[in-house]
Tab-separated table of C-alpha atoms in Angstrom:
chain	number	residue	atom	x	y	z
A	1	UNK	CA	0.000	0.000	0.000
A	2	UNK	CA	3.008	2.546	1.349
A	3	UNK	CA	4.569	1.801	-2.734
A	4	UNK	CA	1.472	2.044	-4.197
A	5	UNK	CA	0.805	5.385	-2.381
A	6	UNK	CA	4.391	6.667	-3.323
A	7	UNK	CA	3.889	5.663	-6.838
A	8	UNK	CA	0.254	7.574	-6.959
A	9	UNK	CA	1.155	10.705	-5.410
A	10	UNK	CA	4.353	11.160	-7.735
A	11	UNK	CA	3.044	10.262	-10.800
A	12	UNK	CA	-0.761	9.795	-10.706
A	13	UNK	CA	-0.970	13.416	-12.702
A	14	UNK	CA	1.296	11.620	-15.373
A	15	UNK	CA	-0.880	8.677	-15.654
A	16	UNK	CA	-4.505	10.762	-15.818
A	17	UNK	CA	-2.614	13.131	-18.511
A	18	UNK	CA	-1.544	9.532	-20.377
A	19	UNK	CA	-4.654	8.207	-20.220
A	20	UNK	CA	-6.582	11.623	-21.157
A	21	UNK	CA	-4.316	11.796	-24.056
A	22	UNK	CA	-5.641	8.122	-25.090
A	23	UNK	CA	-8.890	9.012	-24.719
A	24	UNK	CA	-8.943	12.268	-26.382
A	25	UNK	CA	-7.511	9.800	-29.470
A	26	UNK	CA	-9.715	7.237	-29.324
A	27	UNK	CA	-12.298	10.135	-29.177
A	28	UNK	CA	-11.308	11.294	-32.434
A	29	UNK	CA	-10.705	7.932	-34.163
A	30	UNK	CA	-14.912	7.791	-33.255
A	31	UNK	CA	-16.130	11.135	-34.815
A	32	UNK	CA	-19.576	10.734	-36.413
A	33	UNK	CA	-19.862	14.311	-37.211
A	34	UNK	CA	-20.253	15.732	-40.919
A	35	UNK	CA	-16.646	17.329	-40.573
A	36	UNK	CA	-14.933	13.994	-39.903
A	37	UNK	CA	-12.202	13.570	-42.101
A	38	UNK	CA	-10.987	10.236	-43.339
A	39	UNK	CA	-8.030	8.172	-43.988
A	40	UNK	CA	-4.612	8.948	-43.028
A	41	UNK	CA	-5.689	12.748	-42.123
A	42	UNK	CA	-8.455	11.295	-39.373
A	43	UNK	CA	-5.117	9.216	-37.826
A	44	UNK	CA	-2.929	12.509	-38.239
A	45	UNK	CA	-5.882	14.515	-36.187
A	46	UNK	CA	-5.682	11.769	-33.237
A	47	UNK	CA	-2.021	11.727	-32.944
A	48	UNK	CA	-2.344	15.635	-32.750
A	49	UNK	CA	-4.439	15.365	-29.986
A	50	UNK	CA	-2.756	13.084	-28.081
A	51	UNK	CA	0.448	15.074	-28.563
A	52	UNK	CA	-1.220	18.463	-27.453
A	53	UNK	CA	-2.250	16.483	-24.478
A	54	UNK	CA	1.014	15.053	-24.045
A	55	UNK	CA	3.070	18.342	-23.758
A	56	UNK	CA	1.700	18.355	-19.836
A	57	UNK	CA	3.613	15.266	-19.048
A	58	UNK	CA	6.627	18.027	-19.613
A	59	UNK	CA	4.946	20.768	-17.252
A	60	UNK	CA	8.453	20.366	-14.138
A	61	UNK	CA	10.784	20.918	-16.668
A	62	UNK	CA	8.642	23.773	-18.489
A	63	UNK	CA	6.077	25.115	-16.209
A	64	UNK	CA	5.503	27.635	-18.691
A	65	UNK	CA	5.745	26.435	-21.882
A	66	UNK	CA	4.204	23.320	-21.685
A	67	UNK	CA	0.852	24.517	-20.779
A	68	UNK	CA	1.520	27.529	-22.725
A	69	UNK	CA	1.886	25.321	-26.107
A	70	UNK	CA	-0.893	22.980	-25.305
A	71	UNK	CA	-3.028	25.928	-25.339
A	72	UNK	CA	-1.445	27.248	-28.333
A	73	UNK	CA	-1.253	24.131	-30.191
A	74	UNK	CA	-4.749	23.794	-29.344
A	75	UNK	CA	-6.085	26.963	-30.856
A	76	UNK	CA	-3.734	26.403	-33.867
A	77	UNK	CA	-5.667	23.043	-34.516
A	78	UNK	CA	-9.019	24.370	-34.515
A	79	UNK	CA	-8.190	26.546	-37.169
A	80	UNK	CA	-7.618	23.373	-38.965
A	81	UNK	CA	-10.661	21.476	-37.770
A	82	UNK	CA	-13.140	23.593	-36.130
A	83	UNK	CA	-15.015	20.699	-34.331
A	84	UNK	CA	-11.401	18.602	-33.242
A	85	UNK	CA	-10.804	20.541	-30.180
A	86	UNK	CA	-14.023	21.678	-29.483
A	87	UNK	CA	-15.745	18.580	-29.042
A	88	UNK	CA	-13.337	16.677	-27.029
A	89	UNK	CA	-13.848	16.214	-23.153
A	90	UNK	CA	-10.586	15.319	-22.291
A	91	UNK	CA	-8.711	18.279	-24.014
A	92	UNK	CA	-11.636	19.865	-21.840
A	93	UNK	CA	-10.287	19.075	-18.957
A	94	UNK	CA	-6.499	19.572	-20.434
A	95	UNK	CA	-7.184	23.042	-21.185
A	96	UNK	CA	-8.594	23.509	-17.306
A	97	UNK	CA	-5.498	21.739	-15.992
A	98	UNK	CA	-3.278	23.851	-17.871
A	99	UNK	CA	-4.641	26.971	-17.042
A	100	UNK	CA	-4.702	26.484	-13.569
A	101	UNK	CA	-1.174	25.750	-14.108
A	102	UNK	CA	-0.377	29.014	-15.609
A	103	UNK	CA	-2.065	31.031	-12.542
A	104	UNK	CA	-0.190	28.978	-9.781
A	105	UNK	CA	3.290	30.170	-11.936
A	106	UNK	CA	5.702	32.252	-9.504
A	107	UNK	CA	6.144	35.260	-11.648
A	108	UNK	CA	3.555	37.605	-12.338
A	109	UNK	CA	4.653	38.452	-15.607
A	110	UNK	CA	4.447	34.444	-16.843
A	111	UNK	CA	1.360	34.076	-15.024
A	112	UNK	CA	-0.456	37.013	-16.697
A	113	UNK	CA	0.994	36.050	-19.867
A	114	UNK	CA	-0.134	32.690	-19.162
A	115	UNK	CA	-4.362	33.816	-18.582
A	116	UNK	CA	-3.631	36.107	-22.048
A	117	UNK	CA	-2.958	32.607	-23.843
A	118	UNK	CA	-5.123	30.430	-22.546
A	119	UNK	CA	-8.397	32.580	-22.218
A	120	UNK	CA	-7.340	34.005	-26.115
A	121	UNK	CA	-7.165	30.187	-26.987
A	122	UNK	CA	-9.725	28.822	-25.864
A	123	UNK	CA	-12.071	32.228	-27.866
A	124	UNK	CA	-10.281	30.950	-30.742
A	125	UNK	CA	-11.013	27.358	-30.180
A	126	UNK	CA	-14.792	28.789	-29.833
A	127	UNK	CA	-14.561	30.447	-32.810
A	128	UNK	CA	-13.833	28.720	-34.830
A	129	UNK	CA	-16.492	26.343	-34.480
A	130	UNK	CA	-19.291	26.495	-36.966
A	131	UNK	CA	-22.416	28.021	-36.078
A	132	UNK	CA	-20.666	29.403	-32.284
A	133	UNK	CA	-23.224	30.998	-30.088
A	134	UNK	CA	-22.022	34.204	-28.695
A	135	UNK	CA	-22.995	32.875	-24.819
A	136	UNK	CA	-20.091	30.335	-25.824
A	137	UNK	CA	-17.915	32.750	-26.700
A	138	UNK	CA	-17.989	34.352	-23.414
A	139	UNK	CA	-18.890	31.682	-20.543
A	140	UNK	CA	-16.525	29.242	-22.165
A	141	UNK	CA	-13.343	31.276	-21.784
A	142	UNK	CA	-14.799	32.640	-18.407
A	143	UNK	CA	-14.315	29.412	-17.641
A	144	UNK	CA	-10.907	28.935	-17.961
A	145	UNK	CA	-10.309	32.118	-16.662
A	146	UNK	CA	-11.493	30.793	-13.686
A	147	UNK	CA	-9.123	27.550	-13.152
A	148	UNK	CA	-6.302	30.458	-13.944
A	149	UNK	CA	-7.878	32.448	-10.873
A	150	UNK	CA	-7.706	29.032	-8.679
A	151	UNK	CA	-4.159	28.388	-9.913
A	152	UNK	CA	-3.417	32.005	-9.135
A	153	UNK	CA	-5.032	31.654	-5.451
A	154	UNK	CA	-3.191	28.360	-5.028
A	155	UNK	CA	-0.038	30.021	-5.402
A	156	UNK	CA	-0.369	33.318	-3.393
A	157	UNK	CA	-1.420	30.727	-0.516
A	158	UNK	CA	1.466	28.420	-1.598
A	159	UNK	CA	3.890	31.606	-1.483
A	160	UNK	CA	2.633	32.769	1.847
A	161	UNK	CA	3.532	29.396	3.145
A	162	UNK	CA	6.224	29.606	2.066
A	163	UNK	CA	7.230	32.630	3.841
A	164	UNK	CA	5.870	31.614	7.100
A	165	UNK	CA	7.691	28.420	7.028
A	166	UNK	CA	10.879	31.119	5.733
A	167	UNK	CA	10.235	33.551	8.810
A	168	UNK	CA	10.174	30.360	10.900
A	169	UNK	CA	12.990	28.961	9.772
A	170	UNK	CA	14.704	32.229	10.103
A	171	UNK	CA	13.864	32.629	13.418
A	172	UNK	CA	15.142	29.310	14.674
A	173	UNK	CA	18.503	30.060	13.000
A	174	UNK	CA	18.493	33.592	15.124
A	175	UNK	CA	17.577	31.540	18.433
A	176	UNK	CA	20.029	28.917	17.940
A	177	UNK	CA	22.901	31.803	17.139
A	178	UNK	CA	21.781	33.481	19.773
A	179	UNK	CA	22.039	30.477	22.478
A	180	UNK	CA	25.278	30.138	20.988
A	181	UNK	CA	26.499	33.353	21.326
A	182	UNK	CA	25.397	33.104	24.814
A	183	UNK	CA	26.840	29.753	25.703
A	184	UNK	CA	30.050	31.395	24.459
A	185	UNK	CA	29.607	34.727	26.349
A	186	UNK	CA	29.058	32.926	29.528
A	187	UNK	CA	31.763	30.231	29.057
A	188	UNK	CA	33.953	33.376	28.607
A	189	UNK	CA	32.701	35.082	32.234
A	190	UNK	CA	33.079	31.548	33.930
A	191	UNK	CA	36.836	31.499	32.442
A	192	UNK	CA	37.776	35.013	33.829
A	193	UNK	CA	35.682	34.219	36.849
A	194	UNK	CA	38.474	31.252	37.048
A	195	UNK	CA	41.051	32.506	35.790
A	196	UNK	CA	40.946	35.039	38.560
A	197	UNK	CA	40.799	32.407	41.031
A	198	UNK	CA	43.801	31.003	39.583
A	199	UNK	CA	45.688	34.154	39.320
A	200	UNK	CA	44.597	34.715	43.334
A	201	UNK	CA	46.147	31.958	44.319
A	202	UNK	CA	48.947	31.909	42.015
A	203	UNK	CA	49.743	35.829	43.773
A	204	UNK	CA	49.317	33.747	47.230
A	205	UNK	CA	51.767	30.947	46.588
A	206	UNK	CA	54.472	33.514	45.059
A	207	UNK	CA	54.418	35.607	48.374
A	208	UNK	CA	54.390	32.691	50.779
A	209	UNK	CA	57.160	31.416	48.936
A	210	UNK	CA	59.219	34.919	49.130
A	211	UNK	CA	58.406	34.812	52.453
A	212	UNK	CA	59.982	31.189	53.292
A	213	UNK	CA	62.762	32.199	51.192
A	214	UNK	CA	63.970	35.101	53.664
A	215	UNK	CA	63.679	32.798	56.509
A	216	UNK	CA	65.665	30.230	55.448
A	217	UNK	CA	69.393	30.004	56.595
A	218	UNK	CA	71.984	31.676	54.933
A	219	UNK	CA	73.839	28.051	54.603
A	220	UNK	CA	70.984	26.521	53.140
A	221	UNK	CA	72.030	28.459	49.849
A	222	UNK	CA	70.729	25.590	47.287
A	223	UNK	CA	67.379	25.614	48.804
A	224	UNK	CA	67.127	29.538	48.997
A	225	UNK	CA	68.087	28.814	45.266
A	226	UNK	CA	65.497	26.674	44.696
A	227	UNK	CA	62.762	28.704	45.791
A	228	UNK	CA	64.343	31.947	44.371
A	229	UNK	CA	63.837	30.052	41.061
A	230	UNK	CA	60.132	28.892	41.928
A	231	UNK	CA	59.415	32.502	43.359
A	232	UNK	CA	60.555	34.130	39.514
A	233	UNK	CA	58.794	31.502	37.978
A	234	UNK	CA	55.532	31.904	39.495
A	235	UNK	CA	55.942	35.517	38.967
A	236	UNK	CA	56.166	35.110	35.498
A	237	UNK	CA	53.190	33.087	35.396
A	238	UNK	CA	51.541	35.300	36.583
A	239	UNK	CA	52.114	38.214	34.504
A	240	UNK	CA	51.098	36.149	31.789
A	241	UNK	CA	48.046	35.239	33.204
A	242	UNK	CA	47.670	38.785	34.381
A	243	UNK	CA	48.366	39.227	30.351
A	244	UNK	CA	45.732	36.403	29.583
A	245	UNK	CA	42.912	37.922	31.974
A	246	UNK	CA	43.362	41.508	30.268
A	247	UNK	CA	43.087	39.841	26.860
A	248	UNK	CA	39.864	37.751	27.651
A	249	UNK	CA	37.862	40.698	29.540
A	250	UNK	CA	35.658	43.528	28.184
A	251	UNK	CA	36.856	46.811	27.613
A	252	UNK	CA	34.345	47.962	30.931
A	253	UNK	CA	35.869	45.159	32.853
A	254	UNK	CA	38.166	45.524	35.389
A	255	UNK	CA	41.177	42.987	36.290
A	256	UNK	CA	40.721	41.971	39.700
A	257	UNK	CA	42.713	39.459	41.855
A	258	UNK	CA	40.921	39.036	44.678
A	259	UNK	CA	38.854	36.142	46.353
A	260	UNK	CA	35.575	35.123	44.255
A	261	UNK	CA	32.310	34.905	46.536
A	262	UNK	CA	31.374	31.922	47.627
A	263	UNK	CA	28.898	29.874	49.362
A	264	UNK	CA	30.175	31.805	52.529
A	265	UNK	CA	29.038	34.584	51.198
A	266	UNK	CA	25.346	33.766	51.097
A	267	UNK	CA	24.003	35.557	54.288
A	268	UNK	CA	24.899	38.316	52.699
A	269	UNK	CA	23.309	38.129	49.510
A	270	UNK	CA	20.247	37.117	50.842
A	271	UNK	CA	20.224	40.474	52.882
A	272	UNK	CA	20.996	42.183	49.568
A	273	UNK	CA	17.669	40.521	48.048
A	274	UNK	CA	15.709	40.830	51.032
A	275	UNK	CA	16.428	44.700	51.297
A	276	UNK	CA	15.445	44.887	47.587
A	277	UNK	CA	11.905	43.838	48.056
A	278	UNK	CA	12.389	39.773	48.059
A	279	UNK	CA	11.694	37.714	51.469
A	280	UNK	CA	14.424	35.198	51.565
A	281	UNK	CA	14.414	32.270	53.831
A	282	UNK	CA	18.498	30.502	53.983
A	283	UNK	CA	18.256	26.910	54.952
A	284	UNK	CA	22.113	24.988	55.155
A	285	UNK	CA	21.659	20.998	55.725
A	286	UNK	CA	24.336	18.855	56.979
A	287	UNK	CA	28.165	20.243	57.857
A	288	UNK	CA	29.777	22.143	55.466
A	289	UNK	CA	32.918	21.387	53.790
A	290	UNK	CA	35.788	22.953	52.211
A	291	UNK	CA	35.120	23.480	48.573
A	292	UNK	CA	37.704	24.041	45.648
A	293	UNK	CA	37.536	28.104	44.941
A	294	UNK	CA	36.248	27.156	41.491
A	295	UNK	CA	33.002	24.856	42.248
A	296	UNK	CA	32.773	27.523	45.460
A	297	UNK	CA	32.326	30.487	43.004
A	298	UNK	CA	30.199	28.562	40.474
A	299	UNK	CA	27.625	27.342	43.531
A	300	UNK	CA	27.296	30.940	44.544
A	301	UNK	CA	26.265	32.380	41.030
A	302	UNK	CA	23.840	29.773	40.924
A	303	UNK	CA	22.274	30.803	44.165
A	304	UNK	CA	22.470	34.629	42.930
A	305	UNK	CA	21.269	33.756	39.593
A	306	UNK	CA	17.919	32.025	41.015
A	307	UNK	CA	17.567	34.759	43.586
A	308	UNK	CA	17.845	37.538	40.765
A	309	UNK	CA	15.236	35.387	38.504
A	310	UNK	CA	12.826	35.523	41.479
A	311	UNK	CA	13.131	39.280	42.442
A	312	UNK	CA	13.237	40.880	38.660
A	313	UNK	CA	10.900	38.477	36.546
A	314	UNK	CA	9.033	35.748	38.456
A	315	UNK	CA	6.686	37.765	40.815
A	316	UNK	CA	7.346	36.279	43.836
A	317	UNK	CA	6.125	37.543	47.441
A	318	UNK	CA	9.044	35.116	49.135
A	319	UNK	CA	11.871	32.641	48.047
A	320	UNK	CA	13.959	30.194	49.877
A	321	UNK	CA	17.411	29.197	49.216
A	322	UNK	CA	18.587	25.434	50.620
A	323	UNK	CA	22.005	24.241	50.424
A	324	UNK	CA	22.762	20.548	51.356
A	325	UNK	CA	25.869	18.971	51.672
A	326	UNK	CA	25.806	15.503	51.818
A	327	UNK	CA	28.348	12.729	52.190
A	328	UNK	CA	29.310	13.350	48.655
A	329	UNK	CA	26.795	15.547	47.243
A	330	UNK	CA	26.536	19.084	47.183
A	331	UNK	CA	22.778	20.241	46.453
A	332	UNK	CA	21.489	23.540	45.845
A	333	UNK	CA	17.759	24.603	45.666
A	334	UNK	CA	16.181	27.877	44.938
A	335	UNK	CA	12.655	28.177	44.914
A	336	UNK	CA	9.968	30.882	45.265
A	337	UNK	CA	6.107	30.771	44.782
A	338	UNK	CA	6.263	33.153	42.002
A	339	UNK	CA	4.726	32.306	38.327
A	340	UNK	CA	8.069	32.468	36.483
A	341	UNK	CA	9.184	34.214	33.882
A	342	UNK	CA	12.798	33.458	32.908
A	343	UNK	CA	15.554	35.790	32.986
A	344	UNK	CA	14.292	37.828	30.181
A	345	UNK	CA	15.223	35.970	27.305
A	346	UNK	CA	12.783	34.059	25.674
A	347	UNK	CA	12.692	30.227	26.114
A	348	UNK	CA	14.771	30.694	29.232
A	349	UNK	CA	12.935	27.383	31.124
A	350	UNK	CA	9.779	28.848	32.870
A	351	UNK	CA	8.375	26.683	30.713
A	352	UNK	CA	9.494	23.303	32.658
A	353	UNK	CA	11.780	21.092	31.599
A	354	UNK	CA	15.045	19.433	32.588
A	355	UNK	CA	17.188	21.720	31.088
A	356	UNK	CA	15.805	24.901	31.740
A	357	UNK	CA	15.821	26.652	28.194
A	358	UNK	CA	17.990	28.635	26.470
A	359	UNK	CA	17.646	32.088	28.559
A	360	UNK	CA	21.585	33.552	29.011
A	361	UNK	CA	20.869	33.530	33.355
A	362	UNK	CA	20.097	29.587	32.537
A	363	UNK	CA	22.657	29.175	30.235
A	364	UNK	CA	25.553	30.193	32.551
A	365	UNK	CA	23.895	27.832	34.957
A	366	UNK	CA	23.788	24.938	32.724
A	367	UNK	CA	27.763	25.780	31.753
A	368	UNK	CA	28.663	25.622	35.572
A	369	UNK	CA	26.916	22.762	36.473
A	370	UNK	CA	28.582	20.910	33.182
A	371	UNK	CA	31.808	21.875	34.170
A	372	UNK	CA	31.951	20.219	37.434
A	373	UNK	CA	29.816	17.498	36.407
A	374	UNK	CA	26.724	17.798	37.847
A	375	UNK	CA	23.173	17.874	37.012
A	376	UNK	CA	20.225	20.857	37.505
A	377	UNK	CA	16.829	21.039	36.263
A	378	UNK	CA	14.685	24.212	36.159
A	379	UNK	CA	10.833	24.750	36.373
A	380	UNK	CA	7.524	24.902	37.739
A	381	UNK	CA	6.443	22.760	40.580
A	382	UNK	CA	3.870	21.270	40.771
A	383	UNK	CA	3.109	22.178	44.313
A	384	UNK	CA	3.070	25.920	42.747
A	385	UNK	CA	5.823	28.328	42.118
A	386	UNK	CA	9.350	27.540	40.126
A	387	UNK	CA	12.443	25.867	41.791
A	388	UNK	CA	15.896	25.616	40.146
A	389	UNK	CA	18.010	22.902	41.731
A	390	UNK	CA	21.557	21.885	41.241
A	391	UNK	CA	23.231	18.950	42.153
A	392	UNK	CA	27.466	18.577	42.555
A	393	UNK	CA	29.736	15.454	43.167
A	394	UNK	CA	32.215	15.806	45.959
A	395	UNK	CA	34.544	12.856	45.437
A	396	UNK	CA	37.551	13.568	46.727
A	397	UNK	CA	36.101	17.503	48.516
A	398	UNK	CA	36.585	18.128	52.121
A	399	UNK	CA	38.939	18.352	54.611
């Protein structure tokens, strides 16, 4: 059935053009009227007909002039024979095909060209046969005109299709760019964010080991060696990464080598919120650990980043904030009783789902949580409200 199917809807036109051709033949081959020629001519007239038929069959490869000649051929013939057209039902229903072909043509200038042929061929065909009413001369190429019209309609509502499924298309390609660009941007703010932490400690280790240099003995001269070379080499680092930090941030950024916030640092966030407008309620389960500066910095912008989403865009009256740390777990759940509302970009996870869109607060949140390997999920609950949560191995964290 599925290959029969296939078959039909590619070339089912094909065969009903085939088989109107033979019939428009066979017609012919049967005249009875006074006109009929006879012999060779009568076999000449049938193969004409089946051939003026037959030029549809080429209508992909010519949209235009294939119905445009089988109307032209057509009114060419009945100048010949004025009853051989005329009086044939299938080159009836030819002639409608093809017109409705030449409305549904793309350009206007082939399509108006194409109701000019076949509404001045099918007059001609009516003229030219003997004793032609004048009603026929009229409502007979009206009706043509009128498959041209439904061609024509077909194709403005094929064309606006067309652009819908265009504007759509387009606008995909501008959301996925978009997500990109701000997968990249963030991805660039967590490697500053990082790179500062790096550079932090990089500044502490070259001081402390100064520091034990000058205290050493003055016989201990290979050690104080030793450490005078590690002390110029991590200085060196660091200017390059002092180097690397100025060439990754934004002209309005500032370099800064100092400690990152961290979870440490929540009290006072949530009194930052809270005197902005937001009830907060900080809940910490279980005893907290040590956590490397990195995963420390990345938890925290994941608490501020759900705590912003409920103050600016959700419309909450009151959030809470819970931090568990578990044996090897470190979980992290925002949540507020608000009706969502992303972080201002569209498709930012207010929606539901695991993933929690594609909005640029989310993003960065997604980016953290991949980098240390852990998994979050972002959206409405069903006991009302929207919760982001965020969960973090701790293999080998803690004291």
């Amino acid at each position: 059935m599925r290959s029969a199917w296939r078959f039909a809807s590619r070339y089912g036109v094909d065969v009903l053009i085939a088989g109107t051709a033979l019939a428009s033949a066979v017609g012919v081959l049967a005249r009875d009227d006074p006109q009929r020629p006879t012999g060779v001519l009568l076999w000449l007239e049938a193969v004409a007909v089946a051939l003026v038929v037959l030029l549809l069959l080429a209508r992909r490869r010519f949209p235009f002039g294939a119905p445009a000649g089988m109307w032209l051929s057509s009114a060419a013939l009945s100048f010949l024979d004025g009853l051989l057209i005329a009086n044939r039902a299938g080159l009836f229903l030819a002639g409608m095909g093809a017109a409705l072909l030449l409305g549904n043509l793309r350009r206007d200038v082939e399509a108006r060209t194409g109701l000019v042929i076949a509404v001045g061929g099918a007059v001609m065909v009516v003229y030219n046969i003997p004793n032609h009413t004048s009603d026929a001369l009229i409502f007979t190429p009206a009706l043509f005109g009128m498959s041209w019209l439904v061609g024509y309609a077909l194709r403005e509502r094929a064309v606006q299709t067309e652009v819908a499924e265009e504007r759509a298309i387009r606008a995909e390609r501008e959301r996925e760019i978009a997500a990109r660009v701000a997968v990249a941007e963030e991805r660039g703010r967590i490697a500053r964010e990082l790179h500062d932490v790096v550079a932090h400690a990089m500044s502490v280790m070259v001081l402390q080991v100064g520091a034990v240099r000058h205290r050493m003995p003055e016989g201990d001269a290979e050690v104080r060696d030793t450490l005078r070379e590690v002390e110029r080499t991590g200085r060196t680092a660091l200017a390059e990464m002092r180097r690397l930090l100025n060439a990754m941030r934004h002209d309005d950024e500032s370099l800064e080598l100092v400690p990152q916030p961290g979870l440490h640092d929540l009290e006072t966030l949530v009194a930052h919120v809270q005197a902005a407008g937001l009830p907060v309620r900080l809940e910490v389960e279980g005893e907290p650990v040590t956590l490397p500066p990195g995963l420390d910095l990345s938890a925290y912008r994941i608490v501020q980043e759900g705590l912003t989403n409920s103050l600016k865009h959700s419309g909450a009256s009151q959030a809470e904030v819970q931090v568990r740390y578990g044996a090897r777990t470190l979980e992290l759940e925002v949540r507020d009783d608000g009706m969502g509302g992303g972080d201002g970009a569209p498709g930012d996870g207010h929606d539901g789902g695991s993933d929690g869109g594609l909005g640029h607060g989310l993003v960065g949140i997604r980016e953290r949580v991949k980098i240390y390997g852990g998994q979050m999920s972002a959206g409405a609950s069903r006991a009302g409200g929207y919760v982001l949560r965020a969960r973090f191995p701790l293999d080998g964290v803690g004291p």
